[in-house]
Short mmCIF file of N, CA and C in Angstrom, two decimals:
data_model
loop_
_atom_site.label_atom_id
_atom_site.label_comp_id
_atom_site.label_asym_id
_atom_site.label_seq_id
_atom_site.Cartn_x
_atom_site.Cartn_y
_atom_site.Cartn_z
N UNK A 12 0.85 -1.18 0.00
CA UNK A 12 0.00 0.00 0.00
C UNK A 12 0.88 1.23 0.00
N UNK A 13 0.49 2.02 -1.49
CA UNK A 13 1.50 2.61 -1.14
C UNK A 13 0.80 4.36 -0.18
N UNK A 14 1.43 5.14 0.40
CA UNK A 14 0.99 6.29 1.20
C UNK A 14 1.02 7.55 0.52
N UNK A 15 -0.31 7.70 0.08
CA UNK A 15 -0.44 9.07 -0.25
C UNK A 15 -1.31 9.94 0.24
N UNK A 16 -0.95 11.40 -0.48
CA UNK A 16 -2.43 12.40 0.31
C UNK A 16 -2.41 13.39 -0.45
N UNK A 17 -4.04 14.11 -0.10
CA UNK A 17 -4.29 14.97 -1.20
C UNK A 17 -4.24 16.20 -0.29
N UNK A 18 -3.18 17.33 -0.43
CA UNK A 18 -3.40 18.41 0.69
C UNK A 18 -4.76 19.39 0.30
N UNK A 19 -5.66 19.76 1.20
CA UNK A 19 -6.60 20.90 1.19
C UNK A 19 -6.33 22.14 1.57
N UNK A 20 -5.91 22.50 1.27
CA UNK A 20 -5.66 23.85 2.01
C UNK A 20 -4.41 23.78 3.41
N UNK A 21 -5.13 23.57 4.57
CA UNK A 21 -4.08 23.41 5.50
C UNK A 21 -3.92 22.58 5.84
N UNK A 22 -4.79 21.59 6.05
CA UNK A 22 -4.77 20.11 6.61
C UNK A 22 -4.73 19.21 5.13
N UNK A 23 -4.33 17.41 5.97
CA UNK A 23 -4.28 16.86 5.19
C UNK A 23 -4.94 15.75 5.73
N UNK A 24 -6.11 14.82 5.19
CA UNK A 24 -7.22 14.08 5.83
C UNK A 24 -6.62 12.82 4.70
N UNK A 25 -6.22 11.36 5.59
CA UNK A 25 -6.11 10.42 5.08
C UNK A 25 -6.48 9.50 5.61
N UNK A 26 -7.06 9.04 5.38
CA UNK A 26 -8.58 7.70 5.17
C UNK A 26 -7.95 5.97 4.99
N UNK A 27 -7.52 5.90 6.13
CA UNK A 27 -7.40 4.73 6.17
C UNK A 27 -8.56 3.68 6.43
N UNK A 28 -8.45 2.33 7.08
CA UNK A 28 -9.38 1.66 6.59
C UNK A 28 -10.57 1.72 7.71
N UNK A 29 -9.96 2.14 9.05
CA UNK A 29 -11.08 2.81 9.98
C UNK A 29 -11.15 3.68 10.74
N UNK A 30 -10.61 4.65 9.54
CA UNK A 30 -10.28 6.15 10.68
C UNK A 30 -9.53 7.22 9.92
N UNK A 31 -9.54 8.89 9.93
CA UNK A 31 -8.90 9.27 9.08
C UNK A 31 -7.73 10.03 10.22
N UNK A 32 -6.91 10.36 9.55
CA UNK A 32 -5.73 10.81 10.04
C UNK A 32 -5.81 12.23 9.47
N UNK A 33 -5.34 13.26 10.79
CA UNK A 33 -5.04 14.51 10.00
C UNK A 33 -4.23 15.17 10.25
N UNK A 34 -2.96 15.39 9.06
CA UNK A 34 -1.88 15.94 9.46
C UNK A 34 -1.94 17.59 9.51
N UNK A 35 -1.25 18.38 10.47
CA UNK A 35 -1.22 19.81 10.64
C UNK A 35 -0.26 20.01 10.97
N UNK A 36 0.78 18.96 10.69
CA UNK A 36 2.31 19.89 11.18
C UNK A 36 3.35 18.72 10.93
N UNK A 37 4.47 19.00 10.87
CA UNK A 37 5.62 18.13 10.43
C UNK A 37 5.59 17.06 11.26
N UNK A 38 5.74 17.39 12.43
CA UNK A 38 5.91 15.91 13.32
C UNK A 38 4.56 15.01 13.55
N UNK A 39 3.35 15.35 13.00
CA UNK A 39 2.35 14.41 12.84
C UNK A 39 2.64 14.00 11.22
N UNK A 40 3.24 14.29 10.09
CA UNK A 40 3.73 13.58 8.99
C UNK A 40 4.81 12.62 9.49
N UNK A 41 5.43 12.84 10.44
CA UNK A 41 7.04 11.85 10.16
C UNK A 41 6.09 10.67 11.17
N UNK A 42 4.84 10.91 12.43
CA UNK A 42 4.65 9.57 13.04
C UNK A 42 3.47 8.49 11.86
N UNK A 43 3.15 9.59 10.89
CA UNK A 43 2.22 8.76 10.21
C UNK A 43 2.89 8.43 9.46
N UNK A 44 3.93 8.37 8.90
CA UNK A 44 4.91 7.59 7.94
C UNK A 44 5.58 6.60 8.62
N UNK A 45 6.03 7.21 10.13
CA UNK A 45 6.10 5.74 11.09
C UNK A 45 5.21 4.69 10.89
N UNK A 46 4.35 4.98 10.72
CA UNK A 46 2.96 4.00 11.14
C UNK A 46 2.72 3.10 9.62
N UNK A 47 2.88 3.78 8.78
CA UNK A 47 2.19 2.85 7.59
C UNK A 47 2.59 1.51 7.35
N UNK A 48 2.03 0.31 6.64
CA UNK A 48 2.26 -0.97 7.16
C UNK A 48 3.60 -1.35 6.09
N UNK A 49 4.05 -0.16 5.36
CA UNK A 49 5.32 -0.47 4.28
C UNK A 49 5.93 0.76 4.75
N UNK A 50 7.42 0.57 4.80
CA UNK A 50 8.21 1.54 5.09
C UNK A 50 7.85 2.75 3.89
N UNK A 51 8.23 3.95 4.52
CA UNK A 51 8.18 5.00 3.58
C UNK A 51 9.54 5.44 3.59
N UNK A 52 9.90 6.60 2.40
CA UNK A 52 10.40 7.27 1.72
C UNK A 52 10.19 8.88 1.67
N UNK A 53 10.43 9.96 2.63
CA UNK A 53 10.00 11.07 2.42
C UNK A 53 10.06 11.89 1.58
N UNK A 54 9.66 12.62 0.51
CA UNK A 54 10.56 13.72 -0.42
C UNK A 54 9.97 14.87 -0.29
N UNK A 55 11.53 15.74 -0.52
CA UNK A 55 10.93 17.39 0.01
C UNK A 55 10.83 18.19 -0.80
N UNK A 56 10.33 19.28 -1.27
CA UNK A 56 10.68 20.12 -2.08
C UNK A 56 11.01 21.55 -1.68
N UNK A 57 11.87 22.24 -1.51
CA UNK A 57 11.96 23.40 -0.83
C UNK A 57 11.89 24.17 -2.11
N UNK A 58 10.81 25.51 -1.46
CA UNK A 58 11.10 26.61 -2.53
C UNK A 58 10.74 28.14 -1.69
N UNK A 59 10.90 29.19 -2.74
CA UNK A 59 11.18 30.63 -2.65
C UNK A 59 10.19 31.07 -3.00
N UNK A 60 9.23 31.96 -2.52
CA UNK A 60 8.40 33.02 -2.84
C UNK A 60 9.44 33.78 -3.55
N UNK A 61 8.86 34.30 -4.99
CA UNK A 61 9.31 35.32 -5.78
C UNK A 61 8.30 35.64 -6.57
N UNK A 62 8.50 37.31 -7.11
CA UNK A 62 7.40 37.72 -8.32
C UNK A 62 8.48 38.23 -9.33
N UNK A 63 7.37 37.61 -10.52
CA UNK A 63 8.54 37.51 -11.84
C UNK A 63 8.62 39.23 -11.83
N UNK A 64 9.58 38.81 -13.07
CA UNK A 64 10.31 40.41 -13.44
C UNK A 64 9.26 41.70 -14.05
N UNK A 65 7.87 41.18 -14.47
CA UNK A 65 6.68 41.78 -14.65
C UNK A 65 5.89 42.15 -13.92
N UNK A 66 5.98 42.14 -12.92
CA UNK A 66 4.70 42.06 -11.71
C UNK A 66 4.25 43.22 -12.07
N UNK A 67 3.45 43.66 -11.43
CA UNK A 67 2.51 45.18 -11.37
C UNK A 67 3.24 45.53 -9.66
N UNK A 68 2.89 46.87 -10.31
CA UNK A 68 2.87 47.63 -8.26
C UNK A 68 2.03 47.06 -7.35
N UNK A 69 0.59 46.93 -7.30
CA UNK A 69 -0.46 46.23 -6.71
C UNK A 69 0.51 45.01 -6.39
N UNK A 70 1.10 44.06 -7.16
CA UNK A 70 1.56 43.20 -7.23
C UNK A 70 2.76 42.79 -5.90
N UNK A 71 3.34 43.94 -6.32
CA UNK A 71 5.10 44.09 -5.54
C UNK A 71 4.52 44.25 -3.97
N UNK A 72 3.76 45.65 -3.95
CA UNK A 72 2.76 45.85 -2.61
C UNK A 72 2.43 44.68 -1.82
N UNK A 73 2.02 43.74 -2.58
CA UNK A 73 0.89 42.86 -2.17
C UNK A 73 2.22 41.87 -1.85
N UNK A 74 3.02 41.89 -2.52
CA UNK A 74 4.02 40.42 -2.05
C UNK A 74 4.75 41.46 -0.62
N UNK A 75 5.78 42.59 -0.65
CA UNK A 75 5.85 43.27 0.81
C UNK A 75 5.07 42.91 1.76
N UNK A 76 3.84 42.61 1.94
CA UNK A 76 3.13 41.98 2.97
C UNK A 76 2.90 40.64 3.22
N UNK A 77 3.87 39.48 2.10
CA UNK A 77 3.74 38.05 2.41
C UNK A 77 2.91 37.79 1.53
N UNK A 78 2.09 38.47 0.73
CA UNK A 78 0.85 37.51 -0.01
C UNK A 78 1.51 37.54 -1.72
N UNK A 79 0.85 36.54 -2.47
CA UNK A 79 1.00 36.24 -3.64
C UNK A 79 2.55 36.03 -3.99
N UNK A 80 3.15 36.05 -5.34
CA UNK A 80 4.47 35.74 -6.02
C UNK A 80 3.86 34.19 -5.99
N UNK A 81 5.10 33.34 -6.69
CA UNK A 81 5.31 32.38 -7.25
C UNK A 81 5.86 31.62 -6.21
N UNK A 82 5.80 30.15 -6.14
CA UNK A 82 6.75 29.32 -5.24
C UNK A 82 7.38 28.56 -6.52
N UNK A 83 8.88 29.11 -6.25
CA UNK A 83 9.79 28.38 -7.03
C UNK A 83 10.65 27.38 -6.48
N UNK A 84 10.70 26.17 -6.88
CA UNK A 84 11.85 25.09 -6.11
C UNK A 84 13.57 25.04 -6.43
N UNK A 85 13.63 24.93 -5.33
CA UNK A 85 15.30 25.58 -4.94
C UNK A 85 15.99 24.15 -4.58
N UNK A 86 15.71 23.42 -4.10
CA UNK A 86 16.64 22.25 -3.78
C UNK A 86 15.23 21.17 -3.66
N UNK A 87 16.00 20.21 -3.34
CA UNK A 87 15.11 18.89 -3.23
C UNK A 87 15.56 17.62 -2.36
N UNK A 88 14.97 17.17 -1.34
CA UNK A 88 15.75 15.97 -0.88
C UNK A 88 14.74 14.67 -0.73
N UNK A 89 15.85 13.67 -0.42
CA UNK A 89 14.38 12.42 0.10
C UNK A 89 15.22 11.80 1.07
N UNK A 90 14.19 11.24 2.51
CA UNK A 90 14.97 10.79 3.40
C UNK A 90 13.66 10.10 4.01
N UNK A 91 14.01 8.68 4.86
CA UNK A 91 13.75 7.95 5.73
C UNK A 91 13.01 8.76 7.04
N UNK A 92 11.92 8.19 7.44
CA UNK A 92 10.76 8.95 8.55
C UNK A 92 11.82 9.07 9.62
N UNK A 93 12.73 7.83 9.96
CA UNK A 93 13.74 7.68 11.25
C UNK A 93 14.90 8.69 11.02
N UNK A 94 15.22 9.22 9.67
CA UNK A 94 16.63 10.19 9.65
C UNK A 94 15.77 11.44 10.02
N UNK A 95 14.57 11.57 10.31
CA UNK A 95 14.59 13.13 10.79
C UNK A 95 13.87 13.30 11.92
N UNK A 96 14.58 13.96 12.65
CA UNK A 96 13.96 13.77 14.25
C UNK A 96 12.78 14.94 14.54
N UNK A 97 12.51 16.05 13.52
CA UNK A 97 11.88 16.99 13.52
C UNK A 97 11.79 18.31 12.15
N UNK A 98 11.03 18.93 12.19
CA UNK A 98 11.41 20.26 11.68
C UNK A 98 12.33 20.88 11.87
N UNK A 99 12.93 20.99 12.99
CA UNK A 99 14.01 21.84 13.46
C UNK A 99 15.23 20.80 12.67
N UNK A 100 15.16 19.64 12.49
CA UNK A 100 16.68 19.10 11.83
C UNK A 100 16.56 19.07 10.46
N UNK A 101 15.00 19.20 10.02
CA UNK A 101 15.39 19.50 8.53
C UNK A 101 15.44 21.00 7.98
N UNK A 102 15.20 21.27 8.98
CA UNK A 102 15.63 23.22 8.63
C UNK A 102 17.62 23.11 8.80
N UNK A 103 18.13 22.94 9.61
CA UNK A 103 19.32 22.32 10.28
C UNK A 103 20.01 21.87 8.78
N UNK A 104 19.61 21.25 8.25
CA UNK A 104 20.34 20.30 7.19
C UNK A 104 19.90 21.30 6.00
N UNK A 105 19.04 21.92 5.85
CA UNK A 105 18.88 22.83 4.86
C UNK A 105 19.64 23.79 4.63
N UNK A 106 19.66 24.38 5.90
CA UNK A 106 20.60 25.41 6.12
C UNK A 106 22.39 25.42 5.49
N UNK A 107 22.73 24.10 5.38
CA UNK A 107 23.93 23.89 5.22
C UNK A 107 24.27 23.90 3.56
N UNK A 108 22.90 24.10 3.04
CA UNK A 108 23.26 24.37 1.50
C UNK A 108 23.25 25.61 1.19
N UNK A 109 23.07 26.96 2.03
CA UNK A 109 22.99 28.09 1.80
C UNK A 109 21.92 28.64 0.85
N UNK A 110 20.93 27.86 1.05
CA UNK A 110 20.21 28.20 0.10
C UNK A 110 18.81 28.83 0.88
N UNK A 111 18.29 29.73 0.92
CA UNK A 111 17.17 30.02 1.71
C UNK A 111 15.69 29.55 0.99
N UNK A 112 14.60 29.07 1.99
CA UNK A 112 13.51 28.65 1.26
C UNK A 112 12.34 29.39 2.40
N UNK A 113 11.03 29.16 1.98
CA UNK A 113 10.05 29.69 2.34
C UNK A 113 9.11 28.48 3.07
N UNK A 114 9.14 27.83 1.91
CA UNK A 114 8.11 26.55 2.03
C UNK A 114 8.71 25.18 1.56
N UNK A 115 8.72 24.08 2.70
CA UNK A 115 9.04 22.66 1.86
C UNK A 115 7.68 22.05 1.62
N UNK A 116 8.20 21.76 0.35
CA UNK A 116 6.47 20.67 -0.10
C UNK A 116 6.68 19.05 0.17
N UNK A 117 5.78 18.60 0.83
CA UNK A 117 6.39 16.86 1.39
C UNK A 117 5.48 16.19 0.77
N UNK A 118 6.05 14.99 0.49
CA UNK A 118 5.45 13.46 -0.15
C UNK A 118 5.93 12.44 0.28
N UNK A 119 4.97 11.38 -0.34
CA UNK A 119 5.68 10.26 0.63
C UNK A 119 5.91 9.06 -0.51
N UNK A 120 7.10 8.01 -0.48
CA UNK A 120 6.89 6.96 -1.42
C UNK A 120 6.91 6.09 -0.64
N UNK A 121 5.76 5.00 -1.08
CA UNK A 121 5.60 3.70 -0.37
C UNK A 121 6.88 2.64 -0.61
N UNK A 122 7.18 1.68 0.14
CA UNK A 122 8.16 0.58 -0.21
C UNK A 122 7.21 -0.64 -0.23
N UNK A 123 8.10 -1.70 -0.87
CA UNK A 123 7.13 -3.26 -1.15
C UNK A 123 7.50 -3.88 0.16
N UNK A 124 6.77 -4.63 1.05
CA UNK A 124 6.91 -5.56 2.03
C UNK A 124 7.82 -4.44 3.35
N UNK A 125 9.45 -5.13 3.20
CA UNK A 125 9.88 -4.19 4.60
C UNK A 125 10.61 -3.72 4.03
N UNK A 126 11.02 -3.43 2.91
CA UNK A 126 11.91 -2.59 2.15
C UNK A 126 11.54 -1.15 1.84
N UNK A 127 12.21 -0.25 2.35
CA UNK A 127 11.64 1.21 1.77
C UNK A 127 12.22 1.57 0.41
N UNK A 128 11.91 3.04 -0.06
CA UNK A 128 12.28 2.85 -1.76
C UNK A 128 13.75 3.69 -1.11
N UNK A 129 14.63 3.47 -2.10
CA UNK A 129 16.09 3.96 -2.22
C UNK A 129 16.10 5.54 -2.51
N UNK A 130 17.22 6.19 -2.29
CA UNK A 130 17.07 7.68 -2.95
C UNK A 130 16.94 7.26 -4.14
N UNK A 131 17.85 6.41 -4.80
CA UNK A 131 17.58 6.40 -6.28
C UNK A 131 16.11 6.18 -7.00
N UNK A 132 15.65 5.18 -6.23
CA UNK A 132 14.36 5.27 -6.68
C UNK A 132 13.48 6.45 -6.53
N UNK A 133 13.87 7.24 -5.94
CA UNK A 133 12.93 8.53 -5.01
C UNK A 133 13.26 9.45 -5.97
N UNK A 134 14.28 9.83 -7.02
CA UNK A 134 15.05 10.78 -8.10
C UNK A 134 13.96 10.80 -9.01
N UNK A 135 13.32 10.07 -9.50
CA UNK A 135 12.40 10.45 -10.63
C UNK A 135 10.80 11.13 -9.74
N UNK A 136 10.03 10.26 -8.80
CA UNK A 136 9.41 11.05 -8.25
C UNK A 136 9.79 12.24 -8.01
N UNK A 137 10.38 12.87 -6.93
CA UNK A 137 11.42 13.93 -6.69
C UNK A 137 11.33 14.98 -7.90
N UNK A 138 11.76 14.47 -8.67
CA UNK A 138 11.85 15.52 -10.56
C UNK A 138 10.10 15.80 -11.08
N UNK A 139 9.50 14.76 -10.34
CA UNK A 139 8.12 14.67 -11.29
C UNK A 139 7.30 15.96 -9.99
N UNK A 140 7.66 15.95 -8.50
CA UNK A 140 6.97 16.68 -7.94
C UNK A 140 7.78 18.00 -7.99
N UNK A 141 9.13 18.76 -8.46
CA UNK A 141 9.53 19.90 -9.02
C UNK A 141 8.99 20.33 -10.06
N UNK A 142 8.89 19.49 -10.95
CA UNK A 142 7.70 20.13 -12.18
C UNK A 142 6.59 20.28 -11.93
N UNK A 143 5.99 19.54 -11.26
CA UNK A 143 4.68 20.13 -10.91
C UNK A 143 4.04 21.50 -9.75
N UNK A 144 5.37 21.46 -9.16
CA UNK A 144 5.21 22.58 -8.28
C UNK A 144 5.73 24.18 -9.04
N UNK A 145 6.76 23.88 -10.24
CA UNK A 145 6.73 24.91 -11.13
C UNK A 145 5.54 25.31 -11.82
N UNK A 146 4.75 24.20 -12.08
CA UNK A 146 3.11 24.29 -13.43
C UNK A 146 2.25 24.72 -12.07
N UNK A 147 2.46 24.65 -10.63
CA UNK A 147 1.63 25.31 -10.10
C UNK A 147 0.03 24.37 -9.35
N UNK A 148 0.54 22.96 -9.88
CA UNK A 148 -0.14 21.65 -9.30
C UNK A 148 0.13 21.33 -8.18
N UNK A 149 -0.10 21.82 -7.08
CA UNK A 149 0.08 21.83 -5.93
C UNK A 149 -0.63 20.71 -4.76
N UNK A 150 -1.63 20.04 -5.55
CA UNK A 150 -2.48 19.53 -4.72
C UNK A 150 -2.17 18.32 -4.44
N UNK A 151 -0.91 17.60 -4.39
CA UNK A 151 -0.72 16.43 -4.27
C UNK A 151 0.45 16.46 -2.96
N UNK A 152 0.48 17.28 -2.42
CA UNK A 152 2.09 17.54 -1.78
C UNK A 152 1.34 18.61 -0.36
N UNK A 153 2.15 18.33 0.63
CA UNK A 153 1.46 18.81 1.68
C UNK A 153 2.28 20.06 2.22
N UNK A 154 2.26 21.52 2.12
CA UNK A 154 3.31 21.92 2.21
C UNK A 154 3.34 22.82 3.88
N UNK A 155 4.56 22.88 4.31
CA UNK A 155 5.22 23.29 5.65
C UNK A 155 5.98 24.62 5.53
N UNK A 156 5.61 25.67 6.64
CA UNK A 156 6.95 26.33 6.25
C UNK A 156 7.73 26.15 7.38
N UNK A 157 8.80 27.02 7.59
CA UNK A 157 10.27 26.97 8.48
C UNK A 157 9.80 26.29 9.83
N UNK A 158 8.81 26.90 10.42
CA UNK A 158 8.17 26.60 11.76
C UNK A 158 7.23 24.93 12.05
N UNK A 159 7.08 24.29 10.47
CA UNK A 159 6.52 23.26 10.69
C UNK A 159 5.10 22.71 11.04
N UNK A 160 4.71 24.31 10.76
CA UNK A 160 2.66 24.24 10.20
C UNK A 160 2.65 24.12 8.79
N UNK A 161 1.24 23.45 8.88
CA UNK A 161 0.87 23.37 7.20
C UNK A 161 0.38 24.71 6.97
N UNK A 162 0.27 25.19 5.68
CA UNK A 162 0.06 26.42 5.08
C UNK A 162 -0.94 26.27 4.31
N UNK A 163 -1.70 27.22 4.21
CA UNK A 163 -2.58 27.44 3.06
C UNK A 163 -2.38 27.87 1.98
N UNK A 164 -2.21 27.41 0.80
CA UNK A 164 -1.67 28.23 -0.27
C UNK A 164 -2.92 28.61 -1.33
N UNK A 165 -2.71 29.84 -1.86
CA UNK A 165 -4.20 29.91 -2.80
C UNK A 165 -4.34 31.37 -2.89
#
């Protein structure tokens, strides 16, 4: 079985076979990836609020106060539910690429039996959820910012 979810807005409601689960923050994603009956595979997507080189004034205004611009992806990782002990260590490990982000977008890949999937296997997912977070398909990926609440994006 493999573990997926469809984010709504801030929460994320997953429907298992007698009960739903609802994630609202990083460390209720890493115990429900504990939990699933096949090891998982986490993948992240970190990206940057920016407004392209066209924006309008209304536009520029409106991003100065946090709202609107683009989420562009800046790096990408995939790691095991047990390599991260929190938000605070994957901010920690982010940090060390110098790269600043706004928002990580999380997914999960299922493994067969007790095997979880490899990074290598996790590289093409990984590529397939950067393109989609460039086209602006957001709804498959649950996203966090620095502090480790889910966000509303929209």
């Amino acid at each position: 079985m493999h573990w997926t979810q469809a984010a709504a807005a801030s929460l994320l409601a997953k429907h298992t076979e007698s009960h739903v689960m609802t994630i609202s923050n990083f460390n209720e994603l890493l115990d429900a990836a504990k939990k699933q009956p096949e090891p998982q595979r986490l993948l992240f997507v970190f990206s940057v609020a920016e407004l392209p080189d066209d924006s309008t004034e209304a536009q520029r205004q409106a991003f100065a106060t946090g709202q609107g611009g683009a989420l562009v992806p800046v790096m990408c990782a995939d790691k095991l539910p047990g390599e991260i002990g929190g938000i605070v260590d994957l901010v920690a490990e982010s940090n060390q690429f110098e790269r600043d982000w706004t928002v990580v977008f999380a997914a999960s890949l299922g493994g067969r039996g007790t095997r979880a999937p490899t990074s290598h296997e996790a590289e093409e997912p990984l590529q397939r959820m950067v393109a989609q977070i460039k086209a602006g398909q957001l709804g498959g990926f649950i996203p966090f910012n620095r502090a480790g609440d889910t966000v509303a994006l929209g």
